[in-house]
mmCIF file of C-alpha atoms in Angstrom:
data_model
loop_
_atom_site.group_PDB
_atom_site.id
_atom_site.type_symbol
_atom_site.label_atom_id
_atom_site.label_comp_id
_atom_site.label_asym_id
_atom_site.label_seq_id
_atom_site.Cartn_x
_atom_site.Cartn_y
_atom_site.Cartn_z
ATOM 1 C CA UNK A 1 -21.600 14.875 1.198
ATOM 2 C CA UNK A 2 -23.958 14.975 -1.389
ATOM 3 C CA UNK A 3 -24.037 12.893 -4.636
ATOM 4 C CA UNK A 4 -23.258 16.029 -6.846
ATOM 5 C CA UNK A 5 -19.536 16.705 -4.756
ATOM 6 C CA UNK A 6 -19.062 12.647 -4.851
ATOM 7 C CA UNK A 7 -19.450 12.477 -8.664
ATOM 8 C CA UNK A 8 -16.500 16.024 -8.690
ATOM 9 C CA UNK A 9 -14.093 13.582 -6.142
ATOM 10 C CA UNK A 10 -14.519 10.741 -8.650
ATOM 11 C CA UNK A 11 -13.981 12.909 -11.729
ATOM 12 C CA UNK A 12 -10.796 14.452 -10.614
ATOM 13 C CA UNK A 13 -9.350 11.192 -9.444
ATOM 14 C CA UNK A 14 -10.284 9.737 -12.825
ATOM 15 C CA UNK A 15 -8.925 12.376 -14.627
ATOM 16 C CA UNK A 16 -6.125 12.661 -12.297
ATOM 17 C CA UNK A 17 -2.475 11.911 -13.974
ATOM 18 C CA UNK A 18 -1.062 11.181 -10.350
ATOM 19 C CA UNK A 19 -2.183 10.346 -7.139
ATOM 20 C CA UNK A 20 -4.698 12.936 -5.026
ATOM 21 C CA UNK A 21 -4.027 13.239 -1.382
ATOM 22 C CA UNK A 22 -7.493 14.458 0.655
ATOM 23 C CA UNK A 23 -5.469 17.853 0.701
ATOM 24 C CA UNK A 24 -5.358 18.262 -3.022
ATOM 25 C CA UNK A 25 -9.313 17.235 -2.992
ATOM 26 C CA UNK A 26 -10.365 19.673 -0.480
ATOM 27 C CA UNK A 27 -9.303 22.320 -3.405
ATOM 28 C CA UNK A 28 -11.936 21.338 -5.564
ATOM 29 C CA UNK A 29 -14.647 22.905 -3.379
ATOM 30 C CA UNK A 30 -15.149 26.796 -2.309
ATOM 31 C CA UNK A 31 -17.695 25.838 0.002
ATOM 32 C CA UNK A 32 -16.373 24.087 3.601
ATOM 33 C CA UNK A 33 -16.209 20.294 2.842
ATOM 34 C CA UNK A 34 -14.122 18.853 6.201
ATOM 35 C CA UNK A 35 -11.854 16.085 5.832
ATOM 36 C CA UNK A 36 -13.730 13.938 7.356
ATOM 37 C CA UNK A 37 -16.288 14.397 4.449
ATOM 38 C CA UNK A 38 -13.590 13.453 2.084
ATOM 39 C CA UNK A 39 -12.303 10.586 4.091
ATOM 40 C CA UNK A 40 -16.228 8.812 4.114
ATOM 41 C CA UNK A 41 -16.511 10.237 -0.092
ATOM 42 C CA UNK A 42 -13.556 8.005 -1.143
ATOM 43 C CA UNK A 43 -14.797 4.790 1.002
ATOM 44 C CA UNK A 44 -17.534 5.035 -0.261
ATOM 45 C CA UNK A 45 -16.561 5.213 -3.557
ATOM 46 C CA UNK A 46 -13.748 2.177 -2.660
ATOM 47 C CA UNK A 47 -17.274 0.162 -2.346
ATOM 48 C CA UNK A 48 -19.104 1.723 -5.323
ATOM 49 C CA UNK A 49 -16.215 0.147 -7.361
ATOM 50 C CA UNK A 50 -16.083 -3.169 -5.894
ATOM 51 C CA UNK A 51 -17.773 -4.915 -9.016
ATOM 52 C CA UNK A 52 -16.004 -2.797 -11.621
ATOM 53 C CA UNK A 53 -12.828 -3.451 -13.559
ATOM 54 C CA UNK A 54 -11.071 -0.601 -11.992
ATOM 55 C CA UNK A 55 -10.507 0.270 -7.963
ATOM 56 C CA UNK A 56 -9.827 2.495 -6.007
ATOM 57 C CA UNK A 57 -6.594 2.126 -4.178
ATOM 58 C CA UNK A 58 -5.048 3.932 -0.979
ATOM 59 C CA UNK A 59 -0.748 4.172 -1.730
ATOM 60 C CA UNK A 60 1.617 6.594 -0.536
ATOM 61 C CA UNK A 61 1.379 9.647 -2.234
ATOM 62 C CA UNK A 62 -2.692 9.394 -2.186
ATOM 63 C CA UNK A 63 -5.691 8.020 -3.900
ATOM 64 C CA UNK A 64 -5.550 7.001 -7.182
ATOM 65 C CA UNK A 65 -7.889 4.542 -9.367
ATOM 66 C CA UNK A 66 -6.190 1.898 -11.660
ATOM 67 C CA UNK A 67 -7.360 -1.268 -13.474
ATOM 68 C CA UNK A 68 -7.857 -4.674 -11.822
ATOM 69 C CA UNK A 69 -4.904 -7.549 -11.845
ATOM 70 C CA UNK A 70 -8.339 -9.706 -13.736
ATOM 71 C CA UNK A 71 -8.195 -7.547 -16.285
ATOM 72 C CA UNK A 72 -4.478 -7.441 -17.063
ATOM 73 C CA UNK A 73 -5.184 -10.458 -19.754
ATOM 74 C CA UNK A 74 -7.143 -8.059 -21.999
ATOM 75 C CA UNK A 75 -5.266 -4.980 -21.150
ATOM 76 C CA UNK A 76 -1.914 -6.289 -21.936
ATOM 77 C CA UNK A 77 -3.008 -7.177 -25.314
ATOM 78 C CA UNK A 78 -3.300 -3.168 -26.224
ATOM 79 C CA UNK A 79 0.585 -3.103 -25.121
ATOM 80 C CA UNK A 80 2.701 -6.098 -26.970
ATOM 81 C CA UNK A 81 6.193 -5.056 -26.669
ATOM 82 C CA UNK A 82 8.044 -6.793 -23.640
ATOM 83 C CA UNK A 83 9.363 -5.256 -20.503
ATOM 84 C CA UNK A 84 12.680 -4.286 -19.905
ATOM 85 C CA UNK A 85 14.173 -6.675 -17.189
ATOM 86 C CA UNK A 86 16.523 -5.956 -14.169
ATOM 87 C CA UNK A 87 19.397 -8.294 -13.018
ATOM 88 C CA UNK A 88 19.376 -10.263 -9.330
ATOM 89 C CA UNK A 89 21.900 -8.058 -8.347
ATOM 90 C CA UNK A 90 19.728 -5.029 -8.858
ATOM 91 C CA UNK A 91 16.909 -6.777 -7.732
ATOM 92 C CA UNK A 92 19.362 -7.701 -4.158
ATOM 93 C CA UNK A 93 20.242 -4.714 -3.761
ATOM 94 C CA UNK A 94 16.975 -3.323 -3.928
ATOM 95 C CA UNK A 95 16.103 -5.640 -1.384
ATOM 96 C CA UNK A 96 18.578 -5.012 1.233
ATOM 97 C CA UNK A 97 17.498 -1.266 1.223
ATOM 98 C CA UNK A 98 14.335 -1.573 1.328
ATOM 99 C CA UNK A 99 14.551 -3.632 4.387
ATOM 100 C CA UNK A 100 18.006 -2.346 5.450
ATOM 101 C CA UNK A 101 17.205 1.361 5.204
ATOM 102 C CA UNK A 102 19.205 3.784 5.671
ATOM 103 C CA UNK A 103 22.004 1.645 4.624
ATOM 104 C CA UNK A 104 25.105 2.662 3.223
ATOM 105 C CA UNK A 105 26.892 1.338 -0.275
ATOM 106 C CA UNK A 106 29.489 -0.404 2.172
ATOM 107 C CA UNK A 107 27.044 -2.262 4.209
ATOM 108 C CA UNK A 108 24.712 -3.261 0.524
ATOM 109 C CA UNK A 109 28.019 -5.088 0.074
ATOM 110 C CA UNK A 110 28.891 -6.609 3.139
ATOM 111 C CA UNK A 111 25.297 -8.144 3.221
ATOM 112 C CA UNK A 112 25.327 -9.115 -0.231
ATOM 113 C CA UNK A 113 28.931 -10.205 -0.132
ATOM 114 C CA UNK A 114 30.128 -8.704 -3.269
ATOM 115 C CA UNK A 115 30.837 -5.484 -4.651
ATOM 116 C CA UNK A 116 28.306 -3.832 -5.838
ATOM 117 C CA UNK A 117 28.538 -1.834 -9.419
ATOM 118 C CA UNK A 118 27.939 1.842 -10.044
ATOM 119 C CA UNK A 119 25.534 0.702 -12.831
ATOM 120 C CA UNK A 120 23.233 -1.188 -10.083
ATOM 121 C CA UNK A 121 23.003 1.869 -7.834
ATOM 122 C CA UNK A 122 22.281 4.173 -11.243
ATOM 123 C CA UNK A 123 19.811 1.959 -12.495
ATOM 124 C CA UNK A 124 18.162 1.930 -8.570
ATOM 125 C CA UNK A 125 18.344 5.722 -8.622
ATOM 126 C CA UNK A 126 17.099 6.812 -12.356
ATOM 127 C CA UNK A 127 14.206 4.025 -11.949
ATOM 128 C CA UNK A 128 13.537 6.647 -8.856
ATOM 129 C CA UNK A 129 13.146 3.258 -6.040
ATOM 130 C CA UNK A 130 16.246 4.550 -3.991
ATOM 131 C CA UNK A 131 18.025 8.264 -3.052
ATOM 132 C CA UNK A 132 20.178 9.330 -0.893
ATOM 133 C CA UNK A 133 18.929 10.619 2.248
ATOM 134 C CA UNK A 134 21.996 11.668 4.159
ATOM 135 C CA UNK A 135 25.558 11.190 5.217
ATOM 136 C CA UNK A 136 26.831 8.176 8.018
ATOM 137 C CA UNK A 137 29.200 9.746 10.467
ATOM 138 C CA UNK A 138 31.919 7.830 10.103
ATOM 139 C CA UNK A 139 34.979 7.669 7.542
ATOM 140 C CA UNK A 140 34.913 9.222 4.325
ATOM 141 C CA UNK A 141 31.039 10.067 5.009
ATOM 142 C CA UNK A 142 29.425 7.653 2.568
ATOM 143 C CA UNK A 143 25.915 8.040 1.395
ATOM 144 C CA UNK A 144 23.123 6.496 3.225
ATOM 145 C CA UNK A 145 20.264 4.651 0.991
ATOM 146 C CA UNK A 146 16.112 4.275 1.177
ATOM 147 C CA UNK A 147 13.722 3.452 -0.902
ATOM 148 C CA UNK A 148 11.688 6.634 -1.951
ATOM 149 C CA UNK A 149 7.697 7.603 -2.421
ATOM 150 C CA UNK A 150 8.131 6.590 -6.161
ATOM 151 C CA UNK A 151 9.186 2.867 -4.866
ATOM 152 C CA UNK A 152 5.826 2.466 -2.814
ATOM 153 C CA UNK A 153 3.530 3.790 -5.422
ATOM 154 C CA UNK A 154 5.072 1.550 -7.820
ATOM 155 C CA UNK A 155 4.192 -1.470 -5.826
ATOM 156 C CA UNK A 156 1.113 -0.360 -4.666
ATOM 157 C CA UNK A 157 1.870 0.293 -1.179
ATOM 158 C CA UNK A 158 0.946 2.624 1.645
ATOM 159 C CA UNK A 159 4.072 2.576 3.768
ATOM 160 C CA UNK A 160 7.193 0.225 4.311
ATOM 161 C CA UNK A 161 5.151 -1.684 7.106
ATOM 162 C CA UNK A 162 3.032 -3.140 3.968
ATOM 163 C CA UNK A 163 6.294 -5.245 2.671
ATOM 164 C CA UNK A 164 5.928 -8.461 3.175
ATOM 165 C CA UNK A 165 7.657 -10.298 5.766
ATOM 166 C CA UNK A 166 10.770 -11.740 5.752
ATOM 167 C CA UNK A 167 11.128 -15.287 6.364
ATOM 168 C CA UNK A 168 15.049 -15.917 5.707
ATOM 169 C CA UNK A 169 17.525 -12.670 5.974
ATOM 170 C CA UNK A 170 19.424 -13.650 3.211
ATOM 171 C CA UNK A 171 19.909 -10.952 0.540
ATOM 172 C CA UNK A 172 18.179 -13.295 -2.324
ATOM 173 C CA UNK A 173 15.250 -14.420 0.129
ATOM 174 C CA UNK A 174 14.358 -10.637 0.141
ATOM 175 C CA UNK A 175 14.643 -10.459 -3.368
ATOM 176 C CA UNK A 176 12.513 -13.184 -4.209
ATOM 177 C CA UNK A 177 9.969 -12.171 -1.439
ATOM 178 C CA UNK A 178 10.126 -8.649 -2.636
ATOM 179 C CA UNK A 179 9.772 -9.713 -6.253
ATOM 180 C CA UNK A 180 6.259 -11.695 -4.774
ATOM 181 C CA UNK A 181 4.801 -8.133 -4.383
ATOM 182 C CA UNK A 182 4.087 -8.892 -7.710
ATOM 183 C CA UNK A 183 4.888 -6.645 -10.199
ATOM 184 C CA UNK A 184 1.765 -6.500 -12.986
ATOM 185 C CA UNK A 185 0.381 -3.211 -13.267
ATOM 186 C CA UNK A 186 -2.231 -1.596 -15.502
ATOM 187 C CA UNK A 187 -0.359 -0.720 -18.616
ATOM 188 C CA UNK A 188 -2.477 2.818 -18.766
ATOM 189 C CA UNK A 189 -1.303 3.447 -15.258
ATOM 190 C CA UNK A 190 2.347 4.518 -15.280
ATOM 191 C CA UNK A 191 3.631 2.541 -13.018
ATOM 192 C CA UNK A 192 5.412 -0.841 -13.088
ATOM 193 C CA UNK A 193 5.803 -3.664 -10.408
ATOM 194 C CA UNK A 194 8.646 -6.650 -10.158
ATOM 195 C CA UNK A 195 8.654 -10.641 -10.874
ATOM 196 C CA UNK A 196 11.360 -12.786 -10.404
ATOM 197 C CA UNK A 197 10.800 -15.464 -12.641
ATOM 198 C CA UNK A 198 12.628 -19.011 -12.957
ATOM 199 C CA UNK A 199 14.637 -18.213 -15.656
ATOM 200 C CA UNK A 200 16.893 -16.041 -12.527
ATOM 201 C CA UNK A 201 16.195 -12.385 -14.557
ATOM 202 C CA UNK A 202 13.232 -10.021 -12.743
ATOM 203 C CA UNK A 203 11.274 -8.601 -15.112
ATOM 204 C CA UNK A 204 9.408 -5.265 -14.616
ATOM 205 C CA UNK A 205 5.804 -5.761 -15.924
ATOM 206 C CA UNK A 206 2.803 -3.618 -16.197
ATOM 207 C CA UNK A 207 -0.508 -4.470 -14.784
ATOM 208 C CA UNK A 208 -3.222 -2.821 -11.912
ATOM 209 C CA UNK A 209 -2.624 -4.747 -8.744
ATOM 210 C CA UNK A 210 -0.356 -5.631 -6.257
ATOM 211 C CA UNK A 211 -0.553 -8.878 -4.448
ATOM 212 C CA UNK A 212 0.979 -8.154 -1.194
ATOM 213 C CA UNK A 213 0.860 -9.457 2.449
ATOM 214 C CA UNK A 214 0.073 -6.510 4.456
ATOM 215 C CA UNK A 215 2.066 -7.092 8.024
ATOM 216 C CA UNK A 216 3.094 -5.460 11.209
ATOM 217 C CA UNK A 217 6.621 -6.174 11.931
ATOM 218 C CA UNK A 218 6.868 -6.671 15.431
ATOM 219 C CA UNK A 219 7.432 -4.068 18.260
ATOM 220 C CA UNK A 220 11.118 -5.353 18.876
ATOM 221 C CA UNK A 221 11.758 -4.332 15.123
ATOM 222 C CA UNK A 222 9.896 -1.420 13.968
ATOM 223 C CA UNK A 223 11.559 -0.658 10.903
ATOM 224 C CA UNK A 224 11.337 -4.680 9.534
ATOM 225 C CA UNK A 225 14.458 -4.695 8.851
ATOM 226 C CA UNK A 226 16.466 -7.501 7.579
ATOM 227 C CA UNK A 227 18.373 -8.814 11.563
#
């Protein structure tokens, strides 16, 4: 591809107010540009960035360019006012169905051992990190949980393989490990990430990067969920 189409991808993904999948780049040319050109454009551009304050970053809705966790210092002095916070018990349950998923309201509870409130599951649901995907065929039908698109863009992931992996199956261990995704994002990028701090709240803060173990749960559990 030559350096004129290069500089259009990089535009439009600058410009871009959400992510850009390789299908929603191909549209920017009438002549044929394959795929495969588009593929090799955006590493290469991955690279051209390496030195800069901003990257380029692969998640699950597409491409998307967003500023650097070593700028976040300087960045978050442009935004001042402190970010909202979410509860363990959000923060559990969260946890559970991310690693759970599809899991129903009944089983969130049996794992967690308590009940879990209406406000949790609302707060899960407007924040746009869990949905309903179906109906368990069993008594009374009840809803069946997972995390949604929004959940792995937010922490900066590609798939549910990128969670990290779980070294105790207790509800708070995936919390805390979840939280360790770390949750600072670029505060001009429109997303936001979790910490669990010390103090037992998680707060929701803005930066550009997640810090993430990428790993491949094993063959005998595909989905890595919580045994």
């Amino acid at each position: 591809m030559d350096d004129h189409n290069k500089r259009v991808i990089e535009t439009a993904l600058l410009c871009a107010q959400e992510p850009l999948t390789v299908a929603d780049l191909s549209r920017l040319f009438v002549e044929d540009i394959t795929t495969a050109d588009i593929d090799e454009t955006l590493l290469e551009l991955q690279r051209a960035w390496d030195n800069k304050g901003m990257e380029l970053v692969h998640i699950a809705t597409g491409w998307r360019f967003q500023s650097r966790l070593s700028m976040r210092e300087y960045l978050d002095r442009l935004t001042p006012e402190k970010p909202p916070k979410y509860s363990r018990a959000v923060m559990e349950t969260l946890a559970i169905i991310a690693y759970r998923q599809p899991v129903t309201r009944g089983e969130i509870e049996e794992i967690r051992g308590v009940t879990v409130s209406s406000n949790v599951m609302k707060q899960l649901e407007d924040r746009g990190w869990v949905e309903v995907i179906g109906h368990k065929d069993t008594i009374g039908r009840p809803g069946l949980y997972a995390t949604t698109k929004q959940f792995l863009d937010d922490l900066s992931l590609t798939n549910l393989q990128s969670l990290p992996m779980l070294e105790d199956a207790a509800p708070m261990a995936a919390a805390e490990q979840l939280g360790q995704v770390v949750m600072e994002f670029d505060p001009t990028a429109t997303v936001e990430t979790v910490v669990i701090e010390e103090s037992e709240e998680v707060v929701v803060e803005e930066s550009s990067e997640i810090i993430a173990e990428e790993v491949t749960p094993d063959s005998e559990n595909p989905s890595g969920e919580i045994k």
